[in-house]
Protein backbone atom coordinates (compact mmCIF):
# COMPACT_ATOMS: atom_id res chain seq x y z
CA UNK A 1 0.00 0.00 0.00
CA UNK A 2 1.30 3.45 -0.93
CA UNK A 3 2.28 5.76 1.91
CA UNK A 4 -0.20 8.45 3.00
CA UNK A 5 0.51 11.90 1.55
CA UNK A 6 -1.38 15.19 1.40
CA UNK A 7 -2.88 13.97 -1.88
CA UNK A 8 -4.76 11.34 0.13
CA UNK A 9 -6.62 13.91 2.24
CA UNK A 10 -10.29 13.74 1.24
CA UNK A 11 -12.35 16.75 0.23
CA UNK A 12 -12.91 18.78 3.39
CA UNK A 13 -15.15 21.46 1.90
CA UNK A 14 -17.61 22.78 4.46
CA UNK A 15 -15.70 21.34 7.40
CA UNK A 16 -14.24 23.44 10.20
CA UNK A 17 -10.80 22.66 11.63
CA UNK A 18 -9.18 24.28 14.67
CA UNK A 19 -5.39 23.98 14.90
CA UNK A 20 -3.43 25.27 17.88
CA UNK A 21 0.12 26.51 17.34
CA UNK A 22 -0.79 27.04 13.68
CA UNK A 23 1.44 30.03 12.93
CA UNK A 24 4.63 28.07 12.33
CA UNK A 25 6.27 24.66 12.12
CA UNK A 26 4.09 21.58 12.27
CA UNK A 27 0.92 23.54 12.97
CA UNK A 28 1.34 25.74 9.91
CA UNK A 29 2.08 22.75 7.68
CA UNK A 30 -0.99 21.02 9.06
CA UNK A 31 -3.17 24.08 8.46
CA UNK A 32 -1.79 24.48 4.94
CA UNK A 33 -2.77 20.93 4.03
CA UNK A 34 -6.22 21.14 5.59
CA UNK A 35 -6.97 24.43 3.84
CA UNK A 36 -5.68 22.98 0.60
CA UNK A 37 -8.26 20.21 0.93
CA UNK A 38 -11.04 22.77 1.33
CA UNK A 39 -11.44 22.99 5.11
CA UNK A 40 -12.08 26.27 6.86
CA UNK A 41 -9.24 26.61 9.36
CA UNK A 42 -8.98 28.63 12.56
CA UNK A 43 -5.29 29.35 13.14
CA UNK A 44 -4.82 29.49 16.90
CA UNK A 45 -1.71 31.21 18.26
CA UNK A 46 -0.52 34.00 20.50
CA UNK A 47 1.38 36.22 18.03
CA UNK A 48 -0.87 38.33 15.78
CA UNK A 49 1.96 39.23 13.38
CA UNK A 50 2.82 35.57 12.85
CA UNK A 51 -0.88 34.83 12.56
CA UNK A 52 -1.33 37.36 9.77
CA UNK A 53 1.74 36.01 7.98
CA UNK A 54 0.51 32.42 8.30
CA UNK A 55 -2.94 33.29 6.95
CA UNK A 56 -1.38 35.22 4.06
CA UNK A 57 0.93 32.33 3.19
CA UNK A 58 -1.96 29.86 3.15
CA UNK A 59 -4.03 32.14 0.90
CA UNK A 60 -1.04 32.55 -1.42
CA UNK A 61 -0.60 28.79 -1.69
CA UNK A 62 -4.34 28.13 -1.87
CA UNK A 63 -6.21 31.11 -3.33
CA UNK A 64 -9.70 31.32 -1.90
CA UNK A 65 -8.77 29.40 1.25
CA UNK A 66 -10.98 30.22 4.23
CA UNK A 67 -8.55 30.77 7.11
CA UNK A 68 -8.42 33.21 9.97
CA UNK A 69 -6.27 33.85 13.02
CA UNK A 70 -7.49 33.53 16.61
CA UNK A 71 -5.23 35.05 19.26
CA UNK A 72 -5.03 32.63 22.17
CA UNK A 73 -2.30 32.35 24.80
CA UNK A 74 -2.16 28.69 25.74
CA UNK A 75 -0.19 29.65 28.85
CA UNK A 76 -3.37 31.26 30.18
CA UNK A 77 -6.57 29.39 31.00
CA UNK A 78 -8.55 32.62 30.86
CA UNK A 79 -7.37 33.17 27.27
CA UNK A 80 -8.33 29.60 26.40
CA UNK A 81 -11.73 30.16 28.02
CA UNK A 82 -12.35 33.39 26.11
CA UNK A 83 -11.64 31.66 22.80
CA UNK A 84 -13.88 28.72 23.70
CA UNK A 85 -16.69 31.08 24.71
CA UNK A 86 -16.36 32.87 21.37
CA UNK A 87 -16.63 29.58 19.49
CA UNK A 88 -19.56 28.42 21.59
CA UNK A 89 -21.39 31.70 21.00
CA UNK A 90 -20.94 31.24 17.26
CA UNK A 91 -22.30 27.72 17.68
CA UNK A 92 -20.72 26.15 14.62
CA UNK A 93 -19.85 22.43 14.94
CA UNK A 94 -16.13 21.63 14.87
CA UNK A 95 -15.13 18.74 12.59
CA UNK A 96 -11.40 18.59 13.40
CA UNK A 97 -9.53 19.75 16.51
CA UNK A 98 -5.76 19.44 16.44
CA UNK A 99 -4.07 20.21 19.77
CA UNK A 100 -0.62 20.86 18.35
CA UNK A 101 0.94 23.81 20.22
CA UNK A 102 3.74 23.15 22.64
CA UNK A 103 7.11 24.02 24.13
CA UNK A 104 10.01 21.65 24.69
CA UNK A 105 12.56 21.16 27.45
CA UNK A 106 12.80 24.72 28.74
CA UNK A 107 16.20 24.92 30.49
CA UNK A 108 14.83 26.56 33.63
CA UNK A 109 11.47 26.15 35.30
CA UNK A 110 8.90 28.71 34.19
CA UNK A 111 5.24 29.02 35.02
CA UNK A 112 2.05 29.88 33.15
CA UNK A 113 -0.28 32.73 34.08
CA UNK A 114 -2.09 30.24 36.33
CA UNK A 115 1.06 29.10 38.11
CA UNK A 116 1.47 25.75 36.33
CA UNK A 117 4.86 24.52 35.21
CA UNK A 118 5.12 25.89 31.65
CA UNK A 119 5.54 22.65 29.71
CA UNK A 120 2.85 20.72 31.57
CA UNK A 121 0.54 23.73 31.54
CA UNK A 122 0.98 24.71 27.90
CA UNK A 123 1.42 21.33 26.26
CA UNK A 124 -1.22 19.44 28.19
CA UNK A 125 -3.45 21.30 30.68
CA UNK A 126 -4.41 24.06 28.24
CA UNK A 127 -5.43 21.49 25.64
CA UNK A 128 -7.32 19.46 28.22
CA UNK A 129 -9.26 22.61 29.16
CA UNK A 130 -9.80 23.67 25.54
CA UNK A 131 -11.16 20.27 24.55
CA UNK A 132 -13.49 20.19 27.55
CA UNK A 133 -14.86 23.65 26.84
CA UNK A 134 -15.38 22.91 23.15
CA UNK A 135 -17.03 19.53 23.81
CA UNK A 136 -20.56 20.63 22.77
CA UNK A 137 -19.25 21.72 19.36
CA UNK A 138 -17.06 18.64 19.02
CA UNK A 139 -19.89 16.23 19.77
CA UNK A 140 -22.21 18.02 17.33
CA UNK A 141 -19.51 17.78 14.66
CA UNK A 142 -18.67 14.14 15.51
CA UNK A 143 -15.13 15.46 15.47
CA UNK A 144 -11.72 13.97 14.99
CA UNK A 145 -9.70 15.14 17.99
CA UNK A 146 -5.93 14.80 17.63
CA UNK A 147 -3.48 15.23 20.49
CA UNK A 148 0.18 15.85 19.60
CA UNK A 149 2.36 13.48 21.55
CA UNK A 150 6.03 12.64 20.96
CA UNK A 151 8.56 9.82 20.83
CA UNK A 152 9.62 11.39 24.14
CA UNK A 153 6.58 9.73 25.77
CA UNK A 154 8.48 6.45 25.74
CA UNK A 155 10.60 7.53 28.71
CA UNK A 156 7.87 9.52 30.41
CA UNK A 157 6.29 9.03 33.81
CA UNK A 158 3.25 10.76 35.29
CA UNK A 159 4.26 12.21 38.65
CA UNK A 160 0.85 12.31 40.28
CA UNK A 161 2.40 13.56 43.52
CA UNK A 162 4.13 16.48 41.76
CA UNK A 163 2.57 17.11 38.34
CA UNK A 164 3.92 20.67 38.24
CA UNK A 165 7.45 19.58 39.13
CA UNK A 166 7.84 21.96 42.00
CA UNK A 167 10.53 19.67 43.36
CA UNK A 168 13.68 18.96 41.40
CA UNK A 169 12.83 20.44 38.00
CA UNK A 170 14.59 18.69 35.13
CA UNK A 171 13.74 19.92 31.65
CA UNK A 172 13.64 16.69 29.66
CA UNK A 173 11.67 14.49 32.11
CA UNK A 174 9.12 17.30 32.43
CA UNK A 175 8.73 17.41 28.65
CA UNK A 176 8.40 13.62 28.57
CA UNK A 177 5.64 13.78 31.16
CA UNK A 178 3.72 16.44 29.22
CA UNK A 179 3.78 14.38 26.04
CA UNK A 180 2.92 11.15 27.84
CA UNK A 181 -0.02 13.04 29.34
CA UNK A 182 -1.16 14.07 25.84
CA UNK A 183 -1.10 10.47 24.62
CA UNK A 184 -2.93 9.25 27.72
CA UNK A 185 -5.47 12.04 27.23
CA UNK A 186 -6.19 10.83 23.69
CA UNK A 187 -6.71 7.25 24.83
CA UNK A 188 -8.82 8.20 27.87
CA UNK A 189 -10.92 10.65 25.85
CA UNK A 190 -11.68 7.82 23.43
CA UNK A 191 -12.74 5.57 26.30
CA UNK A 192 -15.00 8.24 27.78
CA UNK A 193 -16.45 9.18 24.41
CA UNK A 194 -17.49 5.58 23.87
CA UNK A 195 -18.94 5.33 27.37
CA UNK A 196 -20.87 8.60 27.13
CA UNK A 197 -21.89 8.50 23.47
CA UNK A 198 -20.02 11.68 22.52
CA UNK A 199 -19.24 10.32 19.05
CA UNK A 200 -15.67 11.60 18.94
CA UNK A 201 -12.78 9.91 17.19
CA UNK A 202 -10.02 10.64 19.70
CA UNK A 203 -6.52 9.84 18.46
CA UNK A 204 -2.91 10.98 18.84
CA UNK A 205 0.04 11.58 16.57
CA UNK A 206 3.70 12.48 16.76
CA UNK A 207 6.03 14.02 14.14
CA UNK A 208 9.17 12.04 14.86
CA UNK A 209 12.24 14.27 14.60
CA UNK A 210 10.99 17.19 12.52
CA UNK A 211 12.98 20.29 11.71
CA UNK A 212 11.06 23.10 13.42
CA UNK A 213 11.81 25.96 15.84
CA UNK A 214 10.95 23.79 18.84
CA UNK A 215 14.59 23.26 19.81
CA UNK A 216 15.60 26.89 19.23
CA UNK A 217 12.70 28.01 21.42
CA UNK A 218 13.30 25.34 24.04
CA UNK A 219 16.63 23.64 24.91
CA UNK A 220 18.61 26.33 23.09
CA UNK A 221 16.66 29.33 24.34
CA UNK A 222 19.39 30.31 26.82
CA UNK A 223 22.21 29.74 24.38
CA UNK A 224 22.44 25.96 24.44
CA UNK A 225 25.16 25.93 21.83
CA UNK A 226 26.40 22.40 22.56
CA UNK A 227 22.88 21.02 22.19
CA UNK A 228 22.36 22.94 18.96
CA UNK A 229 25.71 21.72 17.65
CA UNK A 230 24.80 18.10 18.34
CA UNK A 231 21.39 18.46 16.77
CA UNK A 232 22.84 20.17 13.69
CA UNK A 233 25.14 17.19 13.14
CA UNK A 234 22.38 14.60 13.56
CA UNK A 235 19.51 16.41 11.84
CA UNK A 236 20.46 15.73 8.20
CA UNK A 237 20.51 11.99 8.88
CA UNK A 238 17.82 11.48 11.52
CA UNK A 239 15.25 14.21 10.86
CA UNK A 240 12.75 15.17 8.20
CA UNK A 241 10.99 18.38 7.21
CA UNK A 242 8.13 19.99 9.11
CA UNK A 243 5.88 19.13 6.16
CA UNK A 244 6.78 15.45 6.47
CA UNK A 245 6.49 15.68 10.24
CA UNK A 246 2.90 16.91 9.87
CA UNK A 247 1.82 13.85 7.84
CA UNK A 248 1.05 11.62 10.86
CA UNK A 249 -1.20 14.36 12.25
CA UNK A 250 -2.94 14.78 8.90
CA UNK A 251 -3.39 11.03 8.61
CA UNK A 252 -4.89 10.89 12.10
CA UNK A 253 -7.18 13.84 11.34
CA UNK A 254 -8.44 12.89 7.89
CA UNK A 255 -7.73 9.34 6.75
CA UNK A 256 -10.57 6.87 6.35
CA UNK A 257 -10.67 3.88 8.66
CA UNK A 258 -9.12 5.68 11.64
CA UNK A 259 -10.32 4.22 14.94
CA UNK A 260 -10.44 6.02 18.28
CA UNK A 261 -7.46 5.34 20.51
CA UNK A 262 -4.99 4.93 17.64
CA UNK A 263 -1.58 6.62 17.55
CA UNK A 264 0.19 7.70 14.36
CA UNK A 265 3.82 8.49 13.65
CA UNK A 266 6.75 7.99 11.24
CA UNK A 267 7.61 4.38 10.42
CA UNK A 268 11.37 4.77 10.01
CA UNK A 269 14.27 3.97 12.35
CA UNK A 270 13.34 4.64 15.98
CA UNK A 271 10.17 6.41 14.75
CA UNK A 272 12.21 9.50 13.86
CA UNK A 273 11.27 9.94 10.22
CA UNK A 274 9.63 8.15 7.34
CA UNK A 275 6.13 7.64 6.00
CA UNK A 276 3.27 7.86 8.51
CA UNK A 277 1.51 4.86 10.00
CA UNK A 278 0.47 3.28 13.29
CA UNK A 279 2.94 4.17 16.05
CA UNK A 280 4.09 2.32 19.13
CA UNK A 281 2.31 3.15 22.40
CA UNK A 282 4.36 2.28 25.46
CA UNK A 283 2.60 0.42 28.32
CA UNK A 284 2.62 3.35 30.75
CA UNK A 285 0.40 5.30 28.34
CA UNK A 286 -2.24 2.58 28.52
CA UNK A 287 -2.50 2.39 32.33
CA UNK A 288 -6.21 3.03 33.06
CA UNK A 289 -5.71 3.68 36.77
CA UNK A 290 -3.11 6.40 36.20
CA UNK A 291 -5.18 7.83 33.33
CA UNK A 292 -8.22 8.17 35.59
CA UNK A 293 -6.19 9.84 38.32
CA UNK A 294 -4.56 12.20 35.81
CA UNK A 295 -7.98 13.11 34.40
CA UNK A 296 -9.37 13.87 37.85
CA UNK A 297 -6.29 15.91 38.76
CA UNK A 298 -6.53 17.81 35.46
CA UNK A 299 -10.16 18.73 36.11
CA UNK A 300 -9.17 20.00 39.54
CA UNK A 301 -6.24 22.05 38.27
CA UNK A 302 -8.05 23.61 35.32
CA UNK A 303 -11.49 23.96 36.91
CA UNK A 304 -13.19 22.41 33.87
CA UNK A 305 -15.12 19.17 33.50
CA UNK A 306 -16.31 17.16 30.54
PDB file of C-alpha atoms in Angstrom, residues 154 206 237-238 271:
ATOM      1  CA  UNK A 154       8.485   6.455  25.737  1.00  0.00           C
ATOM      2  CA  UNK A 206       3.703  12.483  16.756  1.00  0.00           C
ATOM      3  CA  UNK A 237      20.506  11.991   8.877  1.00  0.00           C
ATOM      4  CA  UNK A 238      17.821  11.483  11.519  1.00  0.00           C
ATOM      5  CA  UNK A 271      10.174   6.407  14.747  1.00  0.00           C
TER       6      UNK A 271
END
